[in-house]
Amino acid sequence: MAQHTGDEGAAGDADGAFEVLDRPLPEAVRRRVVALVADAFGGLTVSELPPQLRQYARFTPNRRAKFAGNAMAAAIENDAVFRQRIAARLREAQPELAEALDNGAPPAAADPVDVAAVAYVMRPVGWAKLVAAAGEEAQRATAERAGEEAQRELRRLREELAEARGAARTEVDRVRQELDAARKEADGYQRKLRSAVSDVRRGEAAVRKAEAALEALRAS
C-alpha cells in the first residue's frame, strides 16, 4: 500500500483546489465532516489549531461536535492549512479509503456519505463530484424513507379504517338487535292493550245488559 505524507496531502488539496460545489454541502455529509474533524482534532497540538478552535482542545470528540461544529466546518472550508492537517490524520486513520480516493476509485461498498466527507476534507481530484453524488444519494435515501413512511402511514390508516368499519358494523348490529327487541316488546304491549280494551268493552257491555235487565224488573 502506498504511503502518503502530509506534503502529499497538501499536493492533493492543491490538485482539487479549483473544484467547487455547485450547491450547499449536503447536511448528512456536513455532519460526517464535523464528526471526522472532531475525532482528528485530538491528534493536533494546540498551536496547530486555528485560534478560534483552541478553546475546544480539551473537549471530547462528542462535545467538540456539539459545541464547535459550526466553527470546525467553517475552518475546514476556509483554512487550507488546517484542512491539510486534518486530512493527514484521516490518511493515517483510513489509509485504504484515502488511497482509493487518491486513485479516483472509491470502494463501491463504502457508505457514500463517508466517502464524500473524507473526500471533502482531503480534496483529491474529483472530490466535488463525490460530494454531489453523496448528496443525491442522501436525497434518494430520504425520499425512499419518506415513501416507506408514507406506505406505513397508509397501512395504519387502512387498518384503523377497517377497525372503525368493523366497530361500526358491530354497533349497527347491536342497535338493530335492541330495536328488534324493543319492537317485539312494543308489539307485546299492544297485544296486551288490545286484549285489555276488549275486556273493558265486554265488561261495559255486560254492565249495560245488567242495567237493562234491572230496569225491566223495576218496570214490571
Tab-separated table of C-alpha atoms in Angstrom:
chain	number	residue	atom	x	y	z
A	1	MET	CA	0.000	0.000	0.000
A	2	ALA	CA	1.375	3.413	-0.935
A	3	GLN	CA	2.397	5.661	1.955
A	4	HIS	CA	1.274	9.292	1.925
A	5	THR	CA	2.858	12.145	3.802
A	6	GLY	CA	1.495	15.481	4.910
A	7	ASP	CA	3.188	17.089	1.881
A	8	GLU	CA	1.371	14.725	-0.453
A	9	GLY	CA	-1.845	15.650	1.341
A	10	ALA	CA	-1.123	19.281	0.628
A	11	ALA	CA	-0.477	18.465	-3.013
A	12	GLY	CA	-3.744	16.585	-3.208
A	13	ASP	CA	-5.505	19.597	-1.745
A	14	ALA	CA	-3.882	21.788	-4.384
A	15	ASP	CA	-4.926	19.401	-7.147
A	16	GLY	CA	-8.550	19.748	-6.091
A	17	ALA	CA	-8.347	23.394	-5.085
A	18	PHE	CA	-10.059	24.631	-8.231
A	19	GLU	CA	-13.059	22.370	-7.766
A	20	VAL	CA	-16.119	23.911	-6.147
A	21	LEU	CA	-19.525	22.682	-5.108
A	22	ASP	CA	-22.436	23.952	-7.162
A	23	ARG	CA	-24.796	23.579	-4.205
A	24	PRO	CA	-24.582	23.676	-0.389
A	25	LEU	CA	-22.798	20.808	1.294
A	26	PRO	CA	-25.404	18.069	1.937
A	27	GLU	CA	-26.379	18.084	5.594
A	28	ALA	CA	-25.560	14.392	6.054
A	29	VAL	CA	-22.075	14.983	4.635
A	30	ARG	CA	-21.605	18.103	6.771
A	31	ARG	CA	-22.461	16.162	9.940
A	32	ARG	CA	-19.981	13.428	8.978
A	33	VAL	CA	-17.274	16.016	8.231
A	34	VAL	CA	-17.799	17.568	11.660
A	35	ALA	CA	-17.577	14.124	13.286
A	36	LEU	CA	-14.358	13.312	11.399
A	37	VAL	CA	-12.793	16.642	12.340
A	38	ALA	CA	-13.860	16.226	15.976
A	39	ASP	CA	-12.122	12.824	16.092
A	40	ALA	CA	-8.967	14.006	14.276
A	41	PHE	CA	-8.819	17.161	16.383
A	42	GLY	CA	-7.105	15.308	19.232
A	43	GLY	CA	-4.111	14.418	17.070
A	44	LEU	CA	-3.101	18.057	16.681
A	45	THR	CA	-1.266	20.293	19.099
A	46	VAL	CA	-2.911	23.479	20.314
A	47	SER	CA	-0.545	25.547	18.167
A	48	GLU	CA	-1.674	23.603	15.075
A	49	LEU	CA	-5.308	24.543	15.660
A	50	PRO	CA	-6.913	27.705	14.284
A	51	PRO	CA	-7.197	30.305	17.080
A	52	GLN	CA	-10.990	30.059	17.172
A	53	LEU	CA	-10.792	26.319	17.877
A	54	ARG	CA	-8.100	26.231	20.553
A	55	GLN	CA	-10.588	26.626	23.385
A	56	TYR	CA	-12.037	23.223	22.420
A	57	ALA	CA	-8.731	21.352	22.509
A	58	ARG	CA	-9.523	19.587	25.798
A	59	PHE	CA	-13.072	18.658	24.798
A	60	THR	CA	-14.069	15.105	23.952
A	61	PRO	CA	-14.942	14.455	20.292
A	62	ASN	CA	-18.665	14.405	21.054
A	63	ARG	CA	-18.507	17.718	22.928
A	64	ARG	CA	-16.407	19.237	20.130
A	65	ALA	CA	-19.015	18.205	17.578
A	66	LYS	CA	-21.778	19.602	19.757
A	67	PHE	CA	-20.247	22.929	20.750
A	68	ALA	CA	-17.779	23.634	17.931
A	69	GLY	CA	-19.474	22.013	14.940
A	70	ASN	CA	-20.091	25.232	13.041
A	71	ALA	CA	-16.631	26.583	13.834
A	72	MET	CA	-14.943	23.360	12.690
A	73	ALA	CA	-16.996	23.252	9.488
A	74	ALA	CA	-16.029	26.851	8.734
A	75	ALA	CA	-12.369	26.145	9.458
A	76	ILE	CA	-12.314	23.113	7.152
A	77	GLU	CA	-13.904	25.181	4.397
A	78	ASN	CA	-11.769	28.305	4.728
A	79	ASP	CA	-8.455	27.289	6.347
A	80	ALA	CA	-6.450	25.206	3.860
A	81	VAL	CA	-3.609	24.521	6.298
A	82	PHE	CA	-5.966	23.227	8.983
A	83	ARG	CA	-7.770	21.154	6.358
A	84	GLN	CA	-4.493	19.579	5.231
A	85	ARG	CA	-3.587	18.742	8.825
A	86	ILE	CA	-6.931	17.047	9.368
A	87	ALA	CA	-6.537	15.283	6.006
A	88	ALA	CA	-3.199	13.890	7.174
A	89	ARG	CA	-4.882	12.473	10.282
A	90	LEU	CA	-7.584	10.918	8.087
A	91	ARG	CA	-4.935	9.310	5.888
A	92	GLU	CA	-3.483	7.677	8.995
A	93	ALA	CA	-6.891	6.580	10.296
A	94	GLN	CA	-8.362	5.397	6.974
A	95	PRO	CA	-5.410	4.596	4.679
A	96	GLU	CA	-7.314	2.270	2.330
A	97	LEU	CA	-10.104	4.765	1.687
A	98	ALA	CA	-7.595	7.601	1.324
A	99	GLU	CA	-5.593	5.640	-1.247
A	100	ALA	CA	-8.744	4.702	-3.140
A	101	LEU	CA	-9.776	8.360	-3.295
A	102	ASP	CA	-6.303	9.381	-4.458
A	103	ASN	CA	-6.666	6.819	-7.247
A	104	GLY	CA	-10.105	8.134	-8.151
A	105	ALA	CA	-11.789	4.806	-7.376
A	106	PRO	CA	-13.730	4.925	-4.086
A	107	PRO	CA	-14.835	1.479	-2.842
A	108	ALA	CA	-18.235	0.551	-4.272
A	109	ALA	CA	-19.362	-0.890	-0.937
A	110	ALA	CA	-18.394	2.186	1.073
A	111	ASP	CA	-21.032	4.493	2.513
A	112	PRO	CA	-21.280	7.370	0.003
A	113	VAL	CA	-21.635	9.856	2.861
A	114	ASP	CA	-18.366	8.600	4.407
A	115	VAL	CA	-16.667	8.770	1.012
A	116	ALA	CA	-17.927	12.301	0.396
A	117	ALA	CA	-16.911	13.529	3.861
A	118	VAL	CA	-13.375	12.192	3.577
A	119	ALA	CA	-13.096	13.489	0.020
A	120	TYR	CA	-14.342	16.903	1.132
A	121	VAL	CA	-11.523	17.123	3.679
A	122	MET	CA	-8.774	15.549	1.545
A	123	ARG	CA	-9.762	17.356	-1.694
A	124	PRO	CA	-8.441	14.797	-4.182
A	125	VAL	CA	-9.192	15.329	-7.854
A	126	GLY	CA	-12.920	14.797	-8.384
A	127	TRP	CA	-13.907	15.464	-4.771
A	128	ALA	CA	-16.713	17.850	-5.753
A	129	LYS	CA	-18.374	15.156	-7.854
A	130	LEU	CA	-18.138	12.684	-4.979
A	131	VAL	CA	-19.806	15.168	-2.631
A	132	ALA	CA	-22.528	15.935	-5.172
A	133	ALA	CA	-23.145	12.240	-5.731
A	134	ALA	CA	-23.397	11.672	-1.989
A	135	GLY	CA	-25.936	14.491	-1.761
A	136	GLU	CA	-28.012	12.910	-4.494
A	137	GLU	CA	-27.749	9.513	-2.796
A	138	ALA	CA	-28.795	11.056	0.528
A	139	GLN	CA	-31.767	12.704	-1.183
A	140	ARG	CA	-32.753	9.381	-2.745
A	141	ALA	CA	-32.428	7.669	0.629
A	142	THR	CA	-34.519	10.412	2.231
A	143	ALA	CA	-37.144	10.083	-0.488
A	144	GLU	CA	-37.175	6.300	-0.054
A	145	ARG	CA	-37.575	6.666	3.710
A	146	ALA	CA	-40.361	9.189	3.168
A	147	GLY	CA	-42.048	6.810	0.733
A	148	GLU	CA	-41.714	3.920	3.166
A	149	GLU	CA	-43.082	6.090	5.969
A	150	ALA	CA	-45.998	7.124	3.752
A	151	GLN	CA	-46.703	3.464	2.985
A	152	ARG	CA	-46.599	2.603	6.683
A	153	GLU	CA	-48.927	5.502	7.456
A	154	LEU	CA	-51.275	4.408	4.670
A	155	ARG	CA	-51.328	0.857	6.025
A	156	ARG	CA	-52.006	2.207	9.521
A	157	LEU	CA	-54.855	4.362	8.284
A	158	ARG	CA	-56.308	1.447	6.347
A	159	GLU	CA	-56.117	-0.741	9.431
A	160	GLU	CA	-57.776	1.966	11.522
A	161	LEU	CA	-60.474	2.375	8.860
A	162	ALA	CA	-61.077	-1.377	8.813
A	163	GLU	CA	-61.290	-1.406	12.611
A	164	ALA	CA	-63.653	1.569	12.559
A	165	ARG	CA	-65.845	-0.108	9.969
A	166	GLY	CA	-65.855	-3.317	11.982
A	167	ALA	CA	-66.764	-1.415	15.135
A	168	ALA	CA	-69.488	0.460	13.233
A	169	ARG	CA	-70.936	-2.802	11.907
A	170	THR	CA	-70.874	-4.241	15.408
A	171	GLU	CA	-72.613	-1.158	16.756
A	172	VAL	CA	-75.218	-1.234	13.972
A	173	ASP	CA	-75.910	-4.915	14.688
A	174	ARG	CA	-76.252	-4.145	18.398
A	175	VAL	CA	-78.632	-1.258	17.778
A	176	ARG	CA	-80.609	-3.351	15.301
A	177	GLN	CA	-80.929	-6.149	17.855
A	178	GLU	CA	-82.004	-3.682	20.522
A	179	LEU	CA	-84.528	-2.152	18.103
A	180	ASP	CA	-85.909	-5.581	17.210
A	181	ALA	CA	-86.212	-6.415	20.900
A	182	ALA	CA	-87.913	-3.080	21.582
A	183	ARG	CA	-90.247	-3.624	18.629
A	184	LYS	CA	-91.182	-7.084	19.891
A	185	GLU	CA	-91.719	-5.695	23.360
A	186	ALA	CA	-93.923	-2.925	21.920
A	187	ASP	CA	-95.878	-5.489	19.926
A	188	GLY	CA	-96.454	-7.440	23.134
A	189	TYR	CA	-97.675	-4.324	24.920
A	190	GLN	CA	-100.003	-3.545	22.028
A	191	ARG	CA	-101.467	-7.057	22.165
A	192	LYS	CA	-101.977	-6.742	25.894
A	193	LEU	CA	-103.551	-3.317	25.388
A	194	ARG	CA	-105.918	-4.625	22.724
A	195	SER	CA	-106.854	-7.538	24.979
A	196	ALA	CA	-107.426	-5.150	27.886
A	197	VAL	CA	-109.588	-2.888	25.698
A	198	SER	CA	-111.612	-5.898	24.596
A	199	ASP	CA	-112.058	-6.962	28.216
A	200	VAL	CA	-113.174	-3.430	29.149
A	201	ARG	CA	-115.642	-3.332	26.284
A	202	ARG	CA	-117.024	-6.751	27.208
A	203	GLY	CA	-117.315	-5.581	30.789
A	204	GLU	CA	-119.087	-2.413	29.731
A	205	ALA	CA	-121.467	-4.434	27.572
A	206	ALA	CA	-122.206	-6.767	30.480
A	207	VAL	CA	-122.882	-3.774	32.755
A	208	ARG	CA	-125.228	-2.241	30.218
A	209	LYS	CA	-127.029	-5.569	29.864
A	210	ALA	CA	-127.318	-5.933	33.623
A	211	GLU	CA	-128.612	-2.386	33.947
A	212	ALA	CA	-131.226	-3.015	31.227
A	213	ALA	CA	-132.357	-6.201	32.992
A	214	LEU	CA	-132.597	-4.306	36.289
A	215	GLU	CA	-134.690	-1.582	34.695
A	216	ALA	CA	-137.000	-4.187	33.175
A	217	LEU	CA	-137.507	-5.804	36.582
A	218	ARG	CA	-138.325	-2.453	38.131
A	219	ALA	CA	-140.846	-1.679	35.412
A	220	SER	CA	-142.698	-4.957	35.786
